[in-house]
PDB file of C-alpha atoms in Angstrom:
ATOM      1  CA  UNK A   1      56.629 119.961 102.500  1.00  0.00           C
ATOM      2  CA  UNK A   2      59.711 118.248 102.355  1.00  0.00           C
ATOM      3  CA  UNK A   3      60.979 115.249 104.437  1.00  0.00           C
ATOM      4  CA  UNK A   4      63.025 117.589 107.125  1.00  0.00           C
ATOM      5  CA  UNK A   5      59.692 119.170 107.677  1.00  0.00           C
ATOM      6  CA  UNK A   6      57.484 116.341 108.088  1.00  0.00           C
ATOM      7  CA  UNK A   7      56.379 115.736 111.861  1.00  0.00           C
ATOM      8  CA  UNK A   8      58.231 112.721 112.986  1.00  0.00           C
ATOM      9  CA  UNK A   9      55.942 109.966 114.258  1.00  0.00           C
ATOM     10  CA  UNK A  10      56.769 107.984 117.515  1.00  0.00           C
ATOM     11  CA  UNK A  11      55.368 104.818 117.887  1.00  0.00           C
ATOM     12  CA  UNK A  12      55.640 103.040 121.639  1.00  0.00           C
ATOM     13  CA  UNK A  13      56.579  99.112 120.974  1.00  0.00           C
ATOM     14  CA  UNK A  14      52.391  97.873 121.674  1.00  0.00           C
ATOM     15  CA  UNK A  15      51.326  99.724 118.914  1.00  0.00           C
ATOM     16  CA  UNK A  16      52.766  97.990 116.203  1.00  0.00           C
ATOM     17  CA  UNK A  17      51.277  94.412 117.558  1.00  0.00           C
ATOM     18  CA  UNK A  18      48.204  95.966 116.644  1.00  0.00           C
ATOM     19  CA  UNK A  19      47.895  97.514 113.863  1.00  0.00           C
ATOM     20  CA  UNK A  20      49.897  98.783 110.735  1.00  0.00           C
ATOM     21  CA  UNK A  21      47.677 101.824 109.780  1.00  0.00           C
ATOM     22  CA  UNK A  22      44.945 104.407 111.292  1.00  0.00           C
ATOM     23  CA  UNK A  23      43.123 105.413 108.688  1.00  0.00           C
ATOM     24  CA  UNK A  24      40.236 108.306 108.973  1.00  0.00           C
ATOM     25  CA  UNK A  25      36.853 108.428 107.586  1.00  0.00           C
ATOM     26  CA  UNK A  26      34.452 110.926 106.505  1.00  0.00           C
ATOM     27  CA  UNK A  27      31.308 111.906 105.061  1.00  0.00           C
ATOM     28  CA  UNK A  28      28.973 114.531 104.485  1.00  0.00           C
ATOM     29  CA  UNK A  29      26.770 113.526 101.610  1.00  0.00           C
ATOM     30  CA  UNK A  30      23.414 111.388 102.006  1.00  0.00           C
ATOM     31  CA  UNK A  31      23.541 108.980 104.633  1.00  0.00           C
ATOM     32  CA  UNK A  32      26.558 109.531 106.307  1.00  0.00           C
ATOM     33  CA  UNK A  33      27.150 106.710 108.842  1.00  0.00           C
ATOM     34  CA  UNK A  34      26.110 104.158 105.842  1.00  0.00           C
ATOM     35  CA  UNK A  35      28.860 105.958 103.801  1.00  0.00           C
ATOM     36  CA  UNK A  36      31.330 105.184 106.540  1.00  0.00           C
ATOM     37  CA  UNK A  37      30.326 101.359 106.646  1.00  0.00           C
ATOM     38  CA  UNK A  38      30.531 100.668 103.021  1.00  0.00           C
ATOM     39  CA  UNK A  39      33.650 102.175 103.266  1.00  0.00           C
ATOM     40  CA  UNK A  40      35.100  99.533 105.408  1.00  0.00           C
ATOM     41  CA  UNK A  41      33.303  97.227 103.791  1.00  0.00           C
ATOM     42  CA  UNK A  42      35.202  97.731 100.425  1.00  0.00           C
ATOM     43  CA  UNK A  43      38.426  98.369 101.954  1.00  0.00           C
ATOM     44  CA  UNK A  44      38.227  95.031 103.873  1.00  0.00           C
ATOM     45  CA  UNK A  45      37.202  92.869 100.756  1.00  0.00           C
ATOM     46  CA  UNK A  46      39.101  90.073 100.050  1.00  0.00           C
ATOM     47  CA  UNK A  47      41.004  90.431 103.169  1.00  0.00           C
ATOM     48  CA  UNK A  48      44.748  91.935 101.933  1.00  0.00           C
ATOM     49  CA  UNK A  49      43.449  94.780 104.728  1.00  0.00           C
ATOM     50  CA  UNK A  50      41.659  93.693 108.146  1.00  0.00           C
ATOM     51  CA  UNK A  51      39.561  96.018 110.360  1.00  0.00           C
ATOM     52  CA  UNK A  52      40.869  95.534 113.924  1.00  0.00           C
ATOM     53  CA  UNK A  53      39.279  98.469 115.551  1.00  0.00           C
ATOM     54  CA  UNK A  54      36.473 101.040 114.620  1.00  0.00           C
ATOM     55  CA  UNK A  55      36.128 104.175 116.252  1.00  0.00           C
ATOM     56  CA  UNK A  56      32.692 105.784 117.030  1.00  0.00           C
ATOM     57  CA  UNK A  57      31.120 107.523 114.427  1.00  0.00           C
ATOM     58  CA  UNK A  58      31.356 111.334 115.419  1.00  0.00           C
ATOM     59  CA  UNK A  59      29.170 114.399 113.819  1.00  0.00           C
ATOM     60  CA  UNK A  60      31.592 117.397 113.277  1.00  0.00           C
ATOM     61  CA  UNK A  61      31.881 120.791 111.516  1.00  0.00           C
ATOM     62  CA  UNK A  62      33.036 121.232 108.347  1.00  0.00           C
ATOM     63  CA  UNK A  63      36.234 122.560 108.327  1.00  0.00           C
ATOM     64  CA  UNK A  64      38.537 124.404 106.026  1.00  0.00           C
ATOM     65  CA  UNK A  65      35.061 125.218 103.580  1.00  0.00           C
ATOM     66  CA  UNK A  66      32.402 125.569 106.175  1.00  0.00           C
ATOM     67  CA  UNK A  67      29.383 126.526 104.377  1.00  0.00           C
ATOM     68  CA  UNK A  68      28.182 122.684 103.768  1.00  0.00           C
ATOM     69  CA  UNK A  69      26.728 120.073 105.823  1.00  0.00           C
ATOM     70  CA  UNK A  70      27.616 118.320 108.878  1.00  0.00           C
ATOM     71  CA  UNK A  71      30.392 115.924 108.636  1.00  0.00           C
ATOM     72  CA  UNK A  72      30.328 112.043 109.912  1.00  0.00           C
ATOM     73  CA  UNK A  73      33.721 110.718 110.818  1.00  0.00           C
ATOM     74  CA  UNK A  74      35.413 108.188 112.408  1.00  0.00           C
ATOM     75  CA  UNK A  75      38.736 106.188 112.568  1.00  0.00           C
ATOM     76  CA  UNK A  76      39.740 102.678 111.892  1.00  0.00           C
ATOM     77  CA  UNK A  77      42.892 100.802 112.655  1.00  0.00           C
ATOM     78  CA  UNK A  78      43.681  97.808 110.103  1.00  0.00           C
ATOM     79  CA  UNK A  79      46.570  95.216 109.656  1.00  0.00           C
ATOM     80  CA  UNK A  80      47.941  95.042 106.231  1.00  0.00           C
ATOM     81  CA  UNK A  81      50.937  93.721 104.284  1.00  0.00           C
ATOM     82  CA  UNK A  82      50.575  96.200 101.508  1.00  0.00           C
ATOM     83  CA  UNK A  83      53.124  99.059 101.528  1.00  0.00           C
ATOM     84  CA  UNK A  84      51.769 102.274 101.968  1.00  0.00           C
ATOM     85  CA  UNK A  85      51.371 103.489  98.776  1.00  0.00           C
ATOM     86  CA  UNK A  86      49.136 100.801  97.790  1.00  0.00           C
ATOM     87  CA  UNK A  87      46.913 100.525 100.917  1.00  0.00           C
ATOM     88  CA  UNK A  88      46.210 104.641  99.770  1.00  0.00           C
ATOM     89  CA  UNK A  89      45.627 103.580  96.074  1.00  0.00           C
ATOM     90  CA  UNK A  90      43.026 101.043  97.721  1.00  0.00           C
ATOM     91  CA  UNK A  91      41.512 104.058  99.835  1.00  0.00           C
ATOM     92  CA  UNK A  92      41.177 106.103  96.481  1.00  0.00           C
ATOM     93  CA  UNK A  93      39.474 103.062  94.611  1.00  0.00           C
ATOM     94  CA  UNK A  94      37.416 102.996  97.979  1.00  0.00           C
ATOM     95  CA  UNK A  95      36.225 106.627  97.282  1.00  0.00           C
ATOM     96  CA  UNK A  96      36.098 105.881  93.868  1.00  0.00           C
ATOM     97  CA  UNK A  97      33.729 103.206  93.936  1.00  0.00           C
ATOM     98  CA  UNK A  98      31.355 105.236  95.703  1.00  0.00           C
ATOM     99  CA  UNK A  99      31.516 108.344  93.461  1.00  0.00           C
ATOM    100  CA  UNK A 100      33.694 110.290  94.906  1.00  0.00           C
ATOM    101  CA  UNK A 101      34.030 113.865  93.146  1.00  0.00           C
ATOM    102  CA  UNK A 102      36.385 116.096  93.683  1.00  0.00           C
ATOM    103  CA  UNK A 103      34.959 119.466  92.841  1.00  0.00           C
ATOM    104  CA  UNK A 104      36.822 121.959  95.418  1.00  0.00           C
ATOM    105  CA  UNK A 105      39.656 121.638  98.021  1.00  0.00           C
ATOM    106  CA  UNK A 106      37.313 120.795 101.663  1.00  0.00           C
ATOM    107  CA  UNK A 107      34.049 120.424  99.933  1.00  0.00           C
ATOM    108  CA  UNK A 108      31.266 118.443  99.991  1.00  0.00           C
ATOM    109  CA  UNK A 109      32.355 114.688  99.893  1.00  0.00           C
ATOM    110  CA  UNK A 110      30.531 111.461  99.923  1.00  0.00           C
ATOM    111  CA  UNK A 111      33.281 109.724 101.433  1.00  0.00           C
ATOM    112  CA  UNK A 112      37.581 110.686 102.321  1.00  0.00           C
ATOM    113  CA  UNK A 113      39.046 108.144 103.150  1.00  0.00           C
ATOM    114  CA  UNK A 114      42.400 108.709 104.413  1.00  0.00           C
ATOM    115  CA  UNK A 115      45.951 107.216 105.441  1.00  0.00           C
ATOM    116  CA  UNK A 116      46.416 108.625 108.387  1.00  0.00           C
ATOM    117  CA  UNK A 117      49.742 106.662 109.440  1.00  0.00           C
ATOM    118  CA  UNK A 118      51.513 103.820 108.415  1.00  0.00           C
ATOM    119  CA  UNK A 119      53.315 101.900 111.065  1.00  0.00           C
ATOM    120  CA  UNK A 120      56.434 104.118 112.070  1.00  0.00           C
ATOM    121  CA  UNK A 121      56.867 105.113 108.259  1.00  0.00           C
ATOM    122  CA  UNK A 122      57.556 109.132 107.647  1.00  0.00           C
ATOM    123  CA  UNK A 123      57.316 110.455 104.279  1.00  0.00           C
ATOM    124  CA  UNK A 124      56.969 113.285 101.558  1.00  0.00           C
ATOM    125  CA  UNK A 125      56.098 112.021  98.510  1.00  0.00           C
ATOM    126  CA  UNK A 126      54.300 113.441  96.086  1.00  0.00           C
ATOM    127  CA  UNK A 127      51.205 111.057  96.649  1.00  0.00           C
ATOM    128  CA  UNK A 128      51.408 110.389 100.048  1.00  0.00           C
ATOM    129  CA  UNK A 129      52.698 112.454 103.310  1.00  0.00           C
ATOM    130  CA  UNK A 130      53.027 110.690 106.386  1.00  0.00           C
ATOM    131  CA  UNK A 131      52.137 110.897 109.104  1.00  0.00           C
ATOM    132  CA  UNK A 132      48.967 112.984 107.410  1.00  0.00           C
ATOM    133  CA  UNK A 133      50.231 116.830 107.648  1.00  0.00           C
ATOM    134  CA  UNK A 134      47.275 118.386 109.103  1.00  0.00           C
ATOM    135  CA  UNK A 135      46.403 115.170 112.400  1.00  0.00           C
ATOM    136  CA  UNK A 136      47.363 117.608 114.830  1.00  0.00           C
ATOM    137  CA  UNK A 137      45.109 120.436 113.727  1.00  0.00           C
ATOM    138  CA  UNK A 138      41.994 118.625 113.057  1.00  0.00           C
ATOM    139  CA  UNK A 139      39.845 117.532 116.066  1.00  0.00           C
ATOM    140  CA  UNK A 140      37.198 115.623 114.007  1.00  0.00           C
ATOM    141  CA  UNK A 141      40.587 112.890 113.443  1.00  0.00           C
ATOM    142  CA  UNK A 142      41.865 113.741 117.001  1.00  0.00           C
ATOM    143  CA  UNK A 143      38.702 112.531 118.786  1.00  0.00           C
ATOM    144  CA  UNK A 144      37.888 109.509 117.110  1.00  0.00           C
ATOM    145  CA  UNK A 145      41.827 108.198 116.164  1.00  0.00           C
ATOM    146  CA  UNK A 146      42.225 108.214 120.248  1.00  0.00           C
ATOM    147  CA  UNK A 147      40.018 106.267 121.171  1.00  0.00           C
ATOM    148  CA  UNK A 148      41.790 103.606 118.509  1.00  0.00           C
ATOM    149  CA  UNK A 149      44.962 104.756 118.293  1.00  0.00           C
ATOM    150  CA  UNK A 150      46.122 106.415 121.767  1.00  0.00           C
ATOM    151  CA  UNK A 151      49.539 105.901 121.481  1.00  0.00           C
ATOM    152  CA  UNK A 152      50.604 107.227 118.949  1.00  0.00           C
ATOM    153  CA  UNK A 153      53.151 109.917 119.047  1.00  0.00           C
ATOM    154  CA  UNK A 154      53.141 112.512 116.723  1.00  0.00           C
ATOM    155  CA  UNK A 155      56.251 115.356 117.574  1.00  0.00           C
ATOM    156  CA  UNK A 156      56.690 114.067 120.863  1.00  0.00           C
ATOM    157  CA  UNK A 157      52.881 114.047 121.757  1.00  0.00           C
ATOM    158  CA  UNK A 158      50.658 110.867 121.806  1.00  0.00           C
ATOM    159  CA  UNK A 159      47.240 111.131 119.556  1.00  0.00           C
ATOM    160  CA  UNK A 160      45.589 112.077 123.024  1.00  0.00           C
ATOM    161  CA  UNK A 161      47.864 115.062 123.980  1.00  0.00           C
ATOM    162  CA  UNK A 162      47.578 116.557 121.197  1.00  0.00           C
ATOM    163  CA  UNK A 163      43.176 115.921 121.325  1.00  0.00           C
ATOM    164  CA  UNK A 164      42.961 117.036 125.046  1.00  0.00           C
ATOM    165  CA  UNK A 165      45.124 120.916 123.594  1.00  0.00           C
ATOM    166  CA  UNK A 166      42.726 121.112 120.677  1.00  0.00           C
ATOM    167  CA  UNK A 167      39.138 122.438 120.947  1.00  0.00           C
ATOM    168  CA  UNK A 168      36.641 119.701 120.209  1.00  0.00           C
ATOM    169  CA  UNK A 169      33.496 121.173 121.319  1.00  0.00           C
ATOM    170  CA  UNK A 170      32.272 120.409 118.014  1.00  0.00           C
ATOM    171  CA  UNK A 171      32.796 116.435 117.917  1.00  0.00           C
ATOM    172  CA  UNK A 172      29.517 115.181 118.950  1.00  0.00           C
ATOM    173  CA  UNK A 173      29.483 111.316 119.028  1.00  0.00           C
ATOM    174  CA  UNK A 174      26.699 109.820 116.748  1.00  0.00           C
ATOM    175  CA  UNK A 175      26.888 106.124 117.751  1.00  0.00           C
TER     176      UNK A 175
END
């Protein structure tokens, strides 16, 4: 993907008072909603990146590989002064400290833990893509980012646009 084809991300002036990031969660190994907690657990420590809203924790499909289990996910909006290539080098020490393998593209996972955007920031990189490329196709990050993240615009729709034109039948709240 290259920068011209990245969705541009629209960000009304409230949002960034809030929060610098949305990132998403998810798990589908062992217990699930404990994976999600010790997730934001180690991404908080030593406070460089503060939780300022949680999302509810959501059971989904798998998607992309769907013969595997169930999926727990949720979203979390955190303030941070790191750039956004090191707040996702914390998310893959995050995933790394709990074992993390990565076996096959969509599979099983004990955690993901995912930049999902960075304040107004639009990028191609070879590490990181911004906003995430796939947001507006995935209802398990639709459903739980909105109720954190509403505003949000991603091309020219807010985070709850694009939930309420995307089936998510599927996204059964947990918690």
């Amino acid at each position: 993907m290259t920068e011209g084809d990245a969705p541009r991300l629209g960000i009304a002036e409230p949002w960034r008072a809030d929060f610098d990031a949305v990132i998403g969660l998810g798990s589908n190994v062992g217990d699930k909603p404990a994976n999600l907690a010790r997730a934001i657990e180690l991404l908080t420590a030593g406070g460089e990146v503060k939780l300022v809203r949680l999302s509810g924790i959501y059971r989904t499909a798998p998607w992309g590989k769907v013969d595997q289990d169930w999926f727990a996910n949720a979203c979390a909006t955190v303030r941070t002064g790191l750039p956004a290539l090191a707040l996702l080098r914390r998310c893959l020490a995050v995933e790394e400290t709990l074992k993390r393998v990565r076996q096959e593209r969509w599979g099983p996972r004990i955690i993901d833990v995912d930049v999902l955007v960075y304040r107004d920031e639009v990028s191609s990189g070879p590490e990181l893509i911004l906003p995430h490329p796939r947001i507006t196709e995935r209802a398990f990050v639709l459903v739980p980012m909105a109720e954190v993240a509403p505003a949000v615009r991603i091309g020219g729709k807010t985070i709850v646009e694009w939930r309420d034109a995307t089936d998510s039948s599927e996204v059964v709240g947990l918690h």
